[in-house]
mmCIF file of C-alpha atoms in Angstrom:
data_model
loop_
_atom_site.group_PDB
_atom_site.id
_atom_site.type_symbol
_atom_site.label_atom_id
_atom_site.label_comp_id
_atom_site.label_asym_id
_atom_site.label_seq_id
_atom_site.Cartn_x
_atom_site.Cartn_y
_atom_site.Cartn_z
ATOM 1 C CA ILE A 1 7.219 -4.103 -4.141
ATOM 2 C CA ASN A 2 3.805 -2.476 -4.298
ATOM 3 C CA ALA A 3 1.880 -0.914 -1.385
ATOM 4 C CA GLU A 4 -0.913 -3.313 -1.765
ATOM 5 C CA TYR A 5 1.448 -6.192 -0.961
ATOM 6 C CA MET A 6 2.734 -4.481 2.118
ATOM 7 C CA GLY A 7 -0.829 -3.956 3.204
ATOM 8 C CA GLN A 8 -1.188 -7.512 3.816
ATOM 9 C CA GLN A 9 2.169 -7.747 5.616
ATOM 10 C CA THR A 10 1.032 -4.851 7.710
ATOM 11 C CA ARG A 11 -2.227 -6.483 8.783
ATOM 12 C CA ASP A 12 -0.435 -9.736 9.600
ATOM 13 C CA ALA A 13 2.177 -7.949 11.670
ATOM 14 C CA ALA A 14 -0.254 -5.707 13.460
ATOM 15 C CA GLU A 15 -2.231 -8.710 14.700
ATOM 16 C CA LYS A 16 0.943 -10.061 16.432
ATOM 17 C CA SER A 17 1.992 -6.836 18.119
ATOM 18 C CA GLN A 18 -0.816 -4.655 19.232
ATOM 19 C CA ASP A 19 1.329 -2.014 21.197
ATOM 20 C CA GLU A 20 4.326 -1.491 18.929
ATOM 21 C CA ALA A 21 4.674 0.239 15.484
ATOM 22 C CA THR A 22 5.076 -2.312 12.676
ATOM 23 C CA VAL A 23 8.307 -2.251 10.967
ATOM 24 C CA ILE A 24 8.695 -3.689 7.330
ATOM 25 C CA ASP A 25 12.101 -3.910 5.929
ATOM 26 C CA ALA A 26 11.727 -4.160 2.343
ATOM 27 C CA THR A 27 15.522 -4.614 1.778
ATOM 28 C CA LYS A 28 15.643 -7.828 3.905
ATOM 29 C CA ALA A 29 12.819 -9.204 1.905
ATOM 30 C CA GLY A 30 14.865 -8.537 -1.290
ATOM 31 C CA PHE A 31 12.995 -5.522 -2.554
ATOM 32 C CA PHE A 32 14.698 -2.160 -3.076
ATOM 33 C CA LYS A 33 12.013 0.155 -4.208
ATOM 34 C CA VAL A 34 8.547 0.598 -2.662
ATOM 35 C CA LEU A 35 5.859 1.757 -5.249
ATOM 36 C CA GLY A 36 2.474 3.325 -4.500
ATOM 37 C CA LYS A 37 0.064 0.878 -6.290
ATOM 38 C CA GLY A 38 -2.934 -0.297 -4.214
ATOM 39 C CA ARG A 39 -4.237 0.651 -0.790
ATOM 40 C CA LEU A 40 -2.615 0.545 2.632
ATOM 41 C CA PRO A 41 -4.678 -0.159 5.847
ATOM 42 C CA GLN A 42 -4.918 2.617 8.290
ATOM 43 C CA ILE A 43 -2.278 1.133 10.529
ATOM 44 C CA PRO A 44 0.907 3.051 11.360
ATOM 45 C CA VAL A 45 3.906 1.379 9.844
ATOM 46 C CA VAL A 46 7.652 2.127 9.582
ATOM 47 C CA VAL A 47 9.000 1.182 6.069
ATOM 48 C CA LYS A 48 12.785 0.677 5.580
ATOM 49 C CA CYS A 49 13.807 0.732 1.927
ATOM 50 C CA ARG A 50 16.472 2.064 -0.367
ATOM 51 C CA MET A 51 14.177 3.870 -2.706
ATOM 52 C CA ILE A 52 10.532 4.919 -2.667
ATOM 53 C CA SER A 53 8.065 6.552 -5.045
ATOM 54 C CA LYS A 54 6.376 9.846 -3.989
ATOM 55 C CA LEU A 55 2.973 8.251 -4.044
ATOM 56 C CA ALA A 56 4.000 5.471 -1.787
ATOM 57 C CA GLU A 57 5.693 7.788 0.701
ATOM 58 C CA LYS A 58 2.442 9.851 0.723
ATOM 59 C CA LYS A 59 0.155 6.776 1.385
ATOM 60 C CA ILE A 60 2.434 5.584 4.200
ATOM 61 C CA LYS A 61 2.575 9.009 5.836
ATOM 62 C CA GLU A 62 -1.270 9.483 5.443
ATOM 63 C CA ALA A 63 -1.756 6.207 7.442
ATOM 64 C CA GLY A 64 0.313 7.655 10.267
ATOM 65 C CA GLY A 65 3.584 5.810 9.282
ATOM 66 C CA ALA A 66 7.145 6.804 8.469
ATOM 67 C CA VAL A 67 9.722 6.045 5.930
ATOM 68 C CA VAL A 68 13.411 5.307 6.615
ATOM 69 C CA LEU A 69 15.727 5.294 3.698
ATOM 70 C CA THR A 70 18.748 2.840 4.026
ATOM 71 C CA ALA A 71 21.924 2.603 2.192
#
């Protein structure tokens, strides 16, 4: 999954919950690796995945988010 696709999910989820951090579980959606193509909105997000590229991790952390690696 690319970061640009997660950006749309982030915007949609942020509209629903204004006070909580948005959590995106890529593994539940059937994706195992998050890639760094595209732009993310400047909304803090917690991404759960099995693997992540260095560029994707950098973009998520620059937006104020966090990465959680799962088994």
